[in-house]
Tab-separated table of C-alpha atoms and ligand atoms in Angstrom:
chain	number	residue	atom	x	y	z
Y	26	MET	CA	-33.340	20.830	61.615
Y	27	LYS	CA	-33.491	21.933	65.420
Y	28	ILE	CA	-31.431	21.120	68.045
Y	29	LEU	CA	-32.169	21.668	71.850
Y	30	VAL	CA	-28.624	21.857	73.758
Y	31	LEU	CA	-28.764	21.180	77.553
Y	32	ASN	CA	-26.238	22.106	80.239
Y	33	CYS	CA	-27.339	21.206	83.482
Y	34	GLY	CA	-25.011	22.246	86.267
Y	35	SER	CA	-25.152	21.479	90.012
Y	36	SER	CA	-28.038	23.992	90.540
Y	37	SER	CA	-28.263	25.693	87.068
Y	38	LEU	CA	-29.399	24.601	83.568
Y	39	LYS	CA	-28.207	26.603	80.447
Y	40	TYR	CA	-30.331	25.899	77.351
Y	41	GLN	CA	-30.633	26.910	73.567
Y	42	LEU	CA	-32.419	26.097	70.730
Y	43	ILE	CA	-30.734	26.170	67.718
Y	44	ASN	CA	-31.786	26.029	63.947
Y	45	MET	CA	-29.162	24.237	62.091
Y	46	GLU	CA	-29.993	25.407	58.715
Y	47	ASN	CA	-28.313	28.818	59.187
Y	48	GLU	CA	-26.718	28.028	63.098
Y	49	THR	CA	-28.746	30.515	64.486
Y	50	VAL	CA	-30.292	30.562	68.107
Y	51	MET	CA	-34.041	30.567	68.449
Y	52	ALA	CA	-34.186	30.927	71.985
Y	53	LYS	CA	-31.801	30.513	75.008
Y	54	GLY	CA	-32.180	30.738	79.075
Y	55	LEU	CA	-30.848	29.996	82.174
Y	56	CYS	CA	-32.583	28.137	85.176
Y	57	GLU	CA	-31.127	28.943	88.317
Y	58	ARG	CA	-31.189	27.792	91.879
Y	59	ILE	CA	-32.414	24.513	91.201
Y	60	GLY	CA	-33.066	22.733	94.541
Y	61	ILE	CA	-32.547	25.917	96.611
Y	62	GLU	CA	-35.075	28.549	97.762
Y	63	ASN	CA	-35.883	31.359	95.310
Y	64	SER	CA	-35.546	29.335	91.942
Y	65	SER	CA	-35.921	31.276	89.157
Y	66	PHE	CA	-35.405	31.365	85.241
Y	67	GLU	CA	-34.588	33.872	82.283
Y	68	HIS	CA	-35.465	33.122	78.778
Y	69	LYS	CA	-34.980	34.899	75.626
Y	70	ASN	CA	-36.171	34.431	72.130
Y	71	PHE	CA	-34.582	35.800	69.026
Y	72	ASP	CA	-36.525	38.694	68.572
Y	73	GLY	CA	-34.947	40.020	71.875
Y	74	GLN	CA	-38.358	39.106	73.907
Y	75	LYS	CA	-36.846	38.392	77.478
Y	76	ILE	CA	-38.858	36.527	80.100
Y	77	LYS	CA	-37.561	36.403	83.723
Y	78	LYS	CA	-39.851	34.719	86.526
Y	79	GLU	CA	-39.353	32.933	89.693
Y	80	ALA	CA	-40.289	29.251	89.407
Y	81	ASN	CA	-40.115	26.579	92.009
Y	82	MET	CA	-37.652	23.883	90.853
Y	83	LYS	CA	-37.018	21.282	93.486
Y	84	ASN	CA	-34.720	19.572	90.926
Y	85	HIS	CA	-33.374	19.504	87.271
Y	86	GLU	CA	-36.720	17.416	86.231
Y	87	ASP	CA	-38.884	20.350	87.194
Y	88	ALA	CA	-35.950	22.875	85.189
Y	89	VAL	CA	-36.399	20.676	82.416
Y	90	LYS	CA	-40.312	20.920	82.066
Y	91	ILE	CA	-39.991	24.580	82.414
Y	92	VAL	CA	-37.544	24.987	79.552
Y	93	ILE	CA	-39.945	22.906	77.412
Y	94	ASN	CA	-43.044	24.913	78.806
Y	95	ASN	CA	-41.049	28.457	77.656
Y	96	LEU	CA	-40.243	26.698	74.148
Y	97	LEU	CA	-43.651	26.035	73.657
Y	98	ASP	CA	-45.357	29.072	75.149
Y	99	GLU	CA	-48.184	30.699	73.105
Y	100	ASN	CA	-47.014	34.401	73.806
Y	101	PHE	CA	-43.256	34.010	73.727
Y	102	GLY	CA	-42.421	30.385	72.467
Y	103	VAL	CA	-40.752	29.473	69.487
Y	104	ILE	CA	-42.238	26.297	68.386
Y	105	LYS	CA	-45.774	25.045	68.405
Y	106	ASP	CA	-45.245	21.240	68.832
Y	107	ILE	CA	-42.330	19.565	70.806
Y	108	LYS	CA	-41.881	17.295	67.552
Y	109	GLU	CA	-40.075	20.372	65.944
Y	110	ILE	CA	-37.164	19.554	67.950
Y	111	ASP	CA	-35.247	16.782	66.100
Y	112	ALA	CA	-32.557	15.896	68.792
Y	113	VAL	CA	-31.224	17.071	72.211
Y	114	GLY	CA	-27.623	17.627	72.717
Y	115	HIS	CA	-26.635	17.129	76.526
Y	116	ARG	CA	-23.150	18.359	77.582
Y	117	VAL	CA	-21.932	16.043	80.270
Y	118	LEU	CA	-18.950	16.826	82.368
Y	119	HIS	CA	-17.156	13.450	82.612
Y	120	GLY	CA	-16.653	10.752	80.193
Y	121	GLY	CA	-14.075	9.093	82.215
Y	122	LYS	CA	-12.220	6.472	79.984
Y	123	TYR	CA	-15.293	5.723	78.420
Y	124	PHE	CA	-15.866	8.251	75.543
Y	125	SER	CA	-13.523	9.650	73.119
Y	126	GLU	CA	-16.563	10.916	70.978
Y	127	PRO	CA	-20.020	12.130	71.275
Y	128	VAL	CA	-22.509	9.242	71.623
Y	129	LEU	CA	-26.263	8.280	70.861
Y	130	ILE	CA	-27.385	7.819	74.257
Y	131	ASP	CA	-28.725	4.408	75.457
Y	132	GLN	CA	-28.749	2.301	78.413
Y	133	LYS	CA	-25.124	1.347	78.204
Y	134	VAL	CA	-24.053	5.180	77.856
Y	135	LYS	CA	-26.163	5.741	80.882
Y	136	ASP	CA	-24.624	3.457	83.036
Y	137	ALA	CA	-21.198	4.669	81.992
Y	138	ILE	CA	-22.268	8.118	82.966
Y	139	ARG	CA	-23.269	6.807	86.265
Y	140	ASP	CA	-20.043	5.106	86.716
Y	141	CYS	CA	-18.306	8.487	86.420
Y	142	PHE	CA	-20.358	9.942	89.083
Y	143	ILE	CA	-17.448	9.792	91.297
Y	144	LEU	CA	-15.459	11.711	89.046
Y	145	GLY	CA	-17.700	14.331	88.468
Y	146	PRO	CA	-19.983	14.235	91.490
Y	147	LEU	CA	-21.377	17.990	91.203
Y	148	HIS	CA	-22.309	17.667	87.641
Y	149	ASN	CA	-22.703	13.937	86.335
Y	150	PRO	CA	-25.779	13.280	88.417
Y	151	SER	CA	-27.503	16.515	87.275
Y	152	ASN	CA	-26.569	15.503	83.592
Y	153	LEU	CA	-28.031	12.273	83.837
Y	154	ILE	CA	-31.415	13.420	85.404
Y	155	GLY	CA	-31.590	15.976	82.574
Y	156	ILE	CA	-31.234	13.090	80.046
Y	157	GLU	CA	-33.609	10.577	81.917
Y	158	THR	CA	-36.227	13.460	82.179
Y	159	CYS	CA	-35.967	14.294	78.297
Y	160	GLU	CA	-36.355	10.520	77.452
Y	161	ARG	CA	-39.366	10.481	79.075
Y	162	LEU	CA	-41.076	13.750	77.912
Y	163	MET	CA	-39.533	13.438	74.666
Y	164	PRO	CA	-39.557	9.458	73.957
Y	165	ASP	CA	-39.300	9.711	70.267
Y	166	ILE	CA	-36.578	12.271	69.892
Y	167	LYS	CA	-32.951	11.372	69.769
Y	168	GLN	CA	-30.761	12.275	73.103
Y	169	VAL	CA	-26.938	12.693	72.441
Y	170	ALA	CA	-24.315	13.126	75.157
Y	171	VAL	CA	-21.202	15.314	74.347
Y	172	PHE	CA	-18.675	15.198	77.117
Y	173	ASP	CA	-16.188	17.930	78.313
Y	174	THR	CA	-13.208	15.216	78.682
Y	175	ALA	CA	-13.926	13.667	75.217
Y	176	PHE	CA	-11.430	15.783	73.410
Y	177	HIS	CA	-8.787	15.083	75.552
Y	178	GLN	CA	-8.773	11.305	75.239
Y	179	THR	CA	-6.225	11.276	72.565
Y	180	MET	CA	-3.441	12.347	75.120
Y	181	PRO	CA	-0.776	9.627	75.102
Y	182	GLU	CA	0.072	7.858	78.468
Y	183	LYS	CA	2.908	10.104	79.438
Y	184	ALA	CA	0.596	12.929	79.531
Y	185	PHE	CA	-2.395	11.172	81.618
Y	186	ILE	CA	-0.494	9.161	84.056
Y	187	TYR	CA	0.310	10.605	87.174
Y	188	ALA	CA	3.577	9.759	89.149
Y	189	LEU	CA	1.628	7.451	91.853
Y	190	PRO	CA	1.549	3.726	92.581
Y	191	TYR	CA	0.211	2.806	89.037
Y	192	GLU	CA	-2.457	0.252	90.773
Y	193	TYR	CA	-4.425	3.408	91.631
Y	194	TYR	CA	-4.601	3.940	87.619
Y	195	LYS	CA	-5.626	0.456	86.996
Y	196	GLU	CA	-8.162	-0.011	89.925
Y	197	ASN	CA	-9.352	3.577	90.333
Y	198	ASN	CA	-8.901	5.420	87.252
Y	199	ILE	CA	-6.909	7.841	88.893
Y	200	ARG	CA	-5.426	9.866	85.777
Y	201	ARG	CA	-5.576	13.038	83.978
Y	202	TYR	CA	-8.733	13.614	81.990
Y	203	GLY	CA	-8.637	17.430	80.806
Y	204	PHE	CA	-11.684	19.589	80.549
Y	205	HIS	CA	-13.094	22.359	78.503
Y	206	GLY	CA	-12.745	19.670	75.611
Y	207	THR	CA	-15.710	21.096	73.614
Y	208	SER	CA	-14.336	24.542	73.672
Y	209	HIS	CA	-10.953	23.668	73.067
Y	210	LYS	CA	-12.164	21.467	69.895
Y	211	PHE	CA	-14.199	24.286	68.670
Y	212	VAL	CA	-11.400	26.837	68.967
Y	213	ALA	CA	-8.949	24.247	66.877
Y	214	MET	CA	-11.556	23.646	64.126
Y	215	ARG	CA	-11.937	27.419	63.640
Y	216	ILE	CA	-8.249	28.138	63.374
Y	217	SER	CA	-7.859	25.000	60.952
Y	218	GLU	CA	-10.747	26.565	59.030
Y	219	ILE	CA	-9.138	30.189	59.029
Y	220	LEU	CA	-5.844	29.129	58.158
Y	221	GLN	CA	-6.984	26.300	55.733
Y	222	ASN	CA	-4.403	23.894	57.577
Y	223	ASN	CA	-5.222	20.573	59.624
Y	224	ASN	CA	-1.394	19.959	60.370
Y	225	LEU	CA	-1.103	22.937	62.729
Y	226	LYS	CA	0.936	22.827	66.262
Y	227	LEU	CA	-1.551	24.689	68.271
Y	228	ILE	CA	-1.820	26.056	71.904
Y	229	THR	CA	-5.575	26.949	72.887
Y	230	CYS	CA	-6.139	29.357	76.215
Y	231	HIS	CA	-9.116	28.744	77.408
Y	232	LEU	CA	-9.104	31.813	80.173
Y	233	GLY	CA	-12.469	32.174	82.128
Y	234	ASN	CA	-13.569	31.732	85.534
Y	235	GLY	CA	-12.172	28.261	85.145
Y	236	SER	CA	-9.193	28.207	83.028
Y	237	SER	CA	-7.187	25.599	81.030
Y	238	VAL	CA	-4.370	25.357	78.225
Y	239	CYS	CA	-4.355	22.510	75.932
Y	240	ALA	CA	-1.767	21.489	73.233
Y	241	ILE	CA	-2.974	20.362	70.172
Y	242	LYS	CA	-1.236	18.501	67.042
Y	243	ASN	CA	-2.925	17.852	63.858
Y	244	ASN	CA	-6.453	18.810	65.624
Y	245	LYS	CA	-5.684	16.159	68.149
Y	246	CYS	CA	-5.137	17.079	71.861
Y	247	VAL	CA	-1.792	15.915	73.006
Y	248	ASP	CA	-1.719	17.499	76.662
Y	249	THR	CA	-3.952	19.803	78.647
Y	250	SER	CA	-3.553	21.783	81.974
Y	251	MET	CA	-6.625	19.944	83.921
Y	252	GLY	CA	-6.337	16.764	85.618
Y	253	LEU	CA	-8.444	14.281	87.074
Y	254	THR	CA	-10.582	17.109	88.093
Y	255	PRO	CA	-10.909	20.869	86.941
Y	256	LEU	CA	-8.447	21.901	90.023
Y	257	GLU	CA	-5.216	20.944	88.249
Y	258	GLY	CA	-3.091	23.688	86.309
Y	259	LEU	CA	-3.695	27.367	85.898
Y	260	ALA	CA	-4.654	29.465	88.712
Y	261	MET	CA	-8.164	30.475	88.239
Y	262	GLY	CA	-10.877	32.529	89.563
Y	263	THR	CA	-11.226	30.667	92.830
Y	264	ARG	CA	-9.233	27.335	92.211
Y	265	CYS	CA	-5.553	27.165	92.945
Y	266	GLY	CA	-4.487	24.944	89.984
Y	267	ASP	CA	-0.891	23.305	90.879
Y	268	ILE	CA	0.239	23.258	94.256
Y	269	ASP	CA	2.848	21.168	96.280
Y	270	PRO	CA	0.537	18.418	97.431
Y	271	ALA	CA	2.093	18.370	100.792
Y	272	ILE	CA	0.529	21.608	101.474
Y	273	ILE	CA	-2.663	19.531	102.237
Y	274	LYS	CA	-0.987	17.969	105.353
Y	275	PHE	CA	0.234	21.322	106.373
Y	276	LEU	CA	-3.142	22.904	106.514
Y	277	ALA	CA	-4.564	20.060	108.084
Y	278	HIS	CA	-2.212	20.212	110.776
Y	279	GLN	CA	-1.775	23.810	111.210
Y	280	LYS	CA	-5.190	24.911	110.574
Y	281	ASN	CA	-6.847	21.929	111.867
Y	282	PHE	CA	-9.051	21.937	108.589
Y	283	ASN	CA	-10.585	18.303	107.724
Y	284	ILE	CA	-10.200	17.159	104.199
Y	285	ASP	CA	-13.612	18.630	103.044
Y	286	GLU	CA	-12.760	22.206	104.325
Y	287	ILE	CA	-9.338	22.061	102.338
Y	288	ASP	CA	-11.241	20.913	99.225
Y	289	ASN	CA	-13.303	23.778	99.550
Y	290	ILE	CA	-10.450	26.292	100.096
Y	291	LEU	CA	-8.643	24.949	97.119
Y	292	ASN	CA	-11.566	24.830	94.879
Y	293	LYS	CA	-13.812	27.961	95.784
Y	294	LYS	CA	-11.610	30.409	98.102
Y	295	SER	CA	-8.184	30.381	96.168
Y	296	GLY	CA	-6.656	31.661	92.795
Y	297	VAL	CA	-7.409	34.919	91.878
Y	298	LEU	CA	-9.923	35.566	94.797
Y	299	GLY	CA	-7.558	33.880	97.315
Y	300	ILE	CA	-4.442	36.033	96.455
Y	301	SER	CA	-6.335	39.406	95.833
Y	302	GLN	CA	-8.763	39.198	98.465
Y	303	VAL	CA	-10.673	41.556	95.907
Y	304	SER	CA	-13.068	38.987	93.781
Y	305	SER	CA	-12.908	36.249	91.523
Y	306	ASP	CA	-14.162	38.261	88.828
Y	307	PHE	CA	-10.998	39.474	86.611
Y	308	ARG	CA	-13.133	42.781	85.881
Y	309	ASP	CA	-12.724	43.478	89.672
Y	310	VAL	CA	-9.368	42.709	90.322
Y	311	GLU	CA	-8.289	44.390	87.028
Y	312	LYS	CA	-9.872	47.862	88.195
Y	313	ALA	CA	-8.242	47.139	91.856
Y	314	ALA	CA	-4.992	46.518	90.187
Y	315	GLN	CA	-5.183	49.945	88.129
Y	316	ASN	CA	-6.225	51.509	91.578
Y	317	ASN	CA	-2.455	50.208	92.972
Y	318	ASN	CA	-4.031	47.352	94.982
Y	319	TYR	CA	-0.651	45.374	95.587
Y	320	GLN	CA	-2.672	41.836	96.129
Y	321	ALA	CA	-4.540	42.589	92.853
Y	322	LYS	CA	-1.528	43.126	91.136
Y	323	LEU	CA	0.167	40.626	92.209
Y	324	ALA	CA	-2.751	37.955	91.663
Y	325	LEU	CA	-2.968	38.864	88.099
Y	326	GLU	CA	0.612	38.586	87.822
Y	327	ILE	CA	0.735	35.226	88.844
Y	328	PHE	CA	-2.180	34.304	86.563
Y	329	TYR	CA	-0.144	35.777	83.545
Y	330	TYR	CA	2.963	33.912	84.738
Y	331	ARG	CA	1.097	30.796	85.084
Y	332	CYS	CA	-0.269	30.825	81.768
Y	333	ALA	CA	2.927	31.785	79.913
Y	334	LYS	CA	4.948	28.824	81.831
Y	335	TYR	CA	2.212	26.232	80.581
Y	336	ILE	CA	2.461	27.753	77.277
Y	337	GLY	CA	6.459	27.081	77.098
Y	338	ALA	CA	5.873	23.444	78.760
Y	339	TYR	CA	3.323	22.863	75.808
Y	340	ALA	CA	6.085	24.697	72.990
Y	341	ALA	CA	8.436	21.871	74.246
Y	342	ALA	CA	5.507	18.920	74.298
Y	343	LEU	CA	4.857	20.236	70.674
Y	344	ASN	CA	8.508	20.783	69.642
Y	345	GLY	CA	7.249	24.257	68.464
Y	346	ILE	CA	4.201	26.464	67.921
Y	347	ASP	CA	2.439	27.681	64.745
Y	348	VAL	CA	-0.435	29.084	66.261
Y	349	ILE	CA	-1.742	30.482	69.970
Y	350	ALA	CA	-5.403	31.240	70.374
Y	351	PHE	CA	-7.111	33.033	73.179
Y	352	THR	CA	-10.618	32.133	74.078
Y	353	ALA	CA	-13.494	32.461	76.821
Y	354	GLY	CA	-14.571	35.396	78.996
Y	355	LEU	CA	-11.193	36.681	79.657
Y	356	GLY	CA	-9.343	35.472	76.671
Y	357	GLU	CA	-11.824	36.974	74.582
Y	358	ASN	CA	-12.473	40.101	76.530
Y	359	SER	CA	-9.256	41.096	78.230
Y	360	PRO	CA	-6.524	42.876	75.916
Y	361	GLU	CA	-4.076	43.478	79.133
Y	362	THR	CA	-4.238	39.763	79.907
Y	363	ARG	CA	-3.402	38.627	76.465
Y	364	GLU	CA	-0.549	41.273	76.165
Y	365	ALA	CA	0.855	40.545	79.568
Y	366	ILE	CA	1.056	36.346	78.686
Y	367	CYS	CA	2.245	37.237	75.138
Y	368	ASN	CA	5.332	39.395	76.488
Y	369	TYR	CA	6.754	36.325	78.051
Y	370	LEU	CA	6.698	34.647	74.758
Y	371	ASN	CA	9.258	36.719	72.622
Y	372	TYR	CA	11.813	34.041	72.952
Y	373	LEU	CA	9.300	32.057	70.747
Y	374	GLY	CA	9.292	34.943	68.254
Y	375	VAL	CA	5.661	35.959	69.676
Y	376	GLU	CA	4.986	39.603	68.325
Y	377	ILE	CA	1.732	41.150	68.894
Y	378	ASP	CA	-0.012	44.386	67.221
Y	379	LYS	CA	-1.240	46.282	70.447
Y	380	GLU	CA	-3.942	48.093	68.312
Y	381	LYS	CA	-5.149	44.656	66.738
Y	382	ASN	CA	-5.321	43.244	70.374
Y	383	ASN	CA	-7.442	46.296	71.585
Y	384	SER	CA	-10.446	44.319	70.763
Y	385	ARG	CA	-13.212	42.453	72.894
Y	386	GLY	CA	-15.375	39.412	71.967
Y	387	LYS	CA	-14.458	39.504	68.323
Y	388	GLU	CA	-12.574	36.848	66.041
Y	389	VAL	CA	-9.428	38.502	65.218
Y	390	GLU	CA	-5.758	37.702	64.493
Y	391	ILE	CA	-3.364	39.846	67.021
Y	392	SER	CA	0.051	38.692	65.932
Y	393	ASN	CA	2.086	41.383	63.709
Y	394	GLN	CA	4.082	40.790	60.428
Y	395	ASN	CA	7.005	39.636	61.918
Y	396	SER	CA	5.543	37.092	64.365
Y	397	ARG	CA	7.106	33.714	64.486
Y	398	VAL	CA	3.616	32.300	65.885
Y	399	LYS	CA	0.331	33.577	64.558
Y	400	VAL	CA	-1.720	34.559	67.714
Y	401	PHE	CA	-5.722	34.859	67.465
Y	402	VAL	CA	-8.498	35.474	69.544
Y	403	VAL	CA	-11.297	33.279	68.632
Y	404	PRO	CA	-14.535	33.497	70.522
Y	405	THR	CA	-15.778	29.681	71.851
Y	406	ASN	CA	-19.374	28.686	71.154
Y	407	GLU	CA	-19.960	25.518	73.121
Y	408	GLU	CA	-23.526	25.247	72.642
Y	409	LEU	CA	-23.115	25.677	68.764
Y	410	MET	CA	-20.334	22.563	69.156
Y	411	ILE	CA	-22.686	20.395	70.890
Y	412	ALA	CA	-25.361	21.332	68.442
Y	413	ARG	CA	-23.016	20.494	65.475
Y	414	GLU	CA	-21.822	17.369	67.148
Y	415	THR	CA	-25.339	16.301	67.840
Y	416	LEU	CA	-26.279	16.939	63.963
Y	417	ASN	CA	-23.414	14.801	63.141
Y	418	LEU	CA	-24.515	11.701	65.154
Y	419	ILE	CA	-28.104	11.814	64.140
Y	420	LYS	CA	-27.640	12.209	60.294
Z	20	LIG	P1	-16.359	32.414	81.773
Z	20	LIG	O1	-16.112	31.511	82.643
Z	20	LIG	O2	-15.701	32.082	80.160
Z	20	LIG	O3	-17.588	32.767	81.348
Z	20	LIG	O4	-15.542	33.894	81.991
Z	20	LIG	C1	-16.302	34.597	83.088
Z	20	LIG	C2	-14.913	35.498	83.339
Z	20	LIG	O5	-14.339	36.328	82.513
Z	20	LIG	C3	-14.969	36.779	84.430
Z	20	LIG	O6	-15.214	36.295	85.764
Z	20	LIG	C4	-14.561	37.696	84.068
Z	20	LIG	O7	-13.546	37.702	85.138
Z	20	LIG	C5	-13.729	37.621	82.736
Z	20	LIG	N1	-14.411	38.639	82.006
Z	20	LIG	C6	-15.428	38.679	81.086
Z	20	LIG	N2	-15.496	40.126	80.436
Z	20	LIG	C7	-14.243	40.789	80.983
Z	20	LIG	C8	-13.651	41.686	80.398
Z	20	LIG	N3	-14.391	42.968	79.630
Z	20	LIG	N4	-12.706	42.095	81.011
Z	20	LIG	C9	-12.016	41.447	81.681
Z	20	LIG	N5	-12.481	40.212	82.157
Z	20	LIG	C10	-13.392	39.773	81.735
């Protein structure tokens, strides 16, 4: 069984072809600057061959065609016939209220994805083009949609309803949805597997350029830090996370910004980038902090503190914690981040082993023997999770 996983971003397309017999990646790649000048792709196959080229891609349809050509290429391709692909799993950003599980794609599913354009205006339209292009180019191959919001659909109303007039929820679907669901689910499943226990109170921390925390009980999400959009919650690379909503009116009046300018500031110029004025990349900010840059140190301190506060809130939501798991770029690779966050959690009985924590990109338990809460690092693999979900559905 070979599954092609497609992740169409606003101007990019990431892909992997995965052999599900042994869950190995046969080929993977990235098309960038789709619809912009100088678009290009990078393709790698399992034997390490790497091809990087400029290629004209006016839209995601052109990009999907390039992906298929790459997979079939006579020199560096990994399949001889498109029919070798058994199914395509599409990452779809926003499933709104419609989807709590991955689904086989039909007209109804496509209509619902279109209905959610307003909730995911940068991603859902590209996701749908990816789906429709695959339907045209591979009409006999099953297509599956895996939603970033689906895992969070088990949240109770008290966690997902905003304290706004109720009709905005009823009429406009304004509520909390949560994101990074595929990653939180992957990590939760891995933790259950490691501990051989499906009845855990678990907090997963997906800490990357975008970051979110998720409270999980018995493998089901009960709360998460992102909301209607990915802007809510933690301070992130460039997103502000939680702020007093009155700041929007202040910025409009005092700086004369219009609503789109404010939206751009909150999404792209805030967070660790905005506070440090160094970079949105945590590696640069960590380096600047080591060189005693005051704003860089402050940005990191705010990031850690906010994350620890969410873990505290979710300890209350879950009435205790058995396990905390760190994942994604920063969660997997920054011992400093994990240690700084865990240092806030001694009151919960969290104790980490500094030596075990001194590791990057590996699955490892970092709590010590005395810790009342187990703490793990689990590298996430959203593409593999999408491929597994796709396989489960087509079987
Ligand atoms: P992601 O969004 O999951 O791809 O994570 C990307 C972020 O992870 C980058 O912006 C970096 O800030 C962070 N990151 C990756 N590797 C490291 C590292 N070795 N140390 C600190 N931060 C890292």
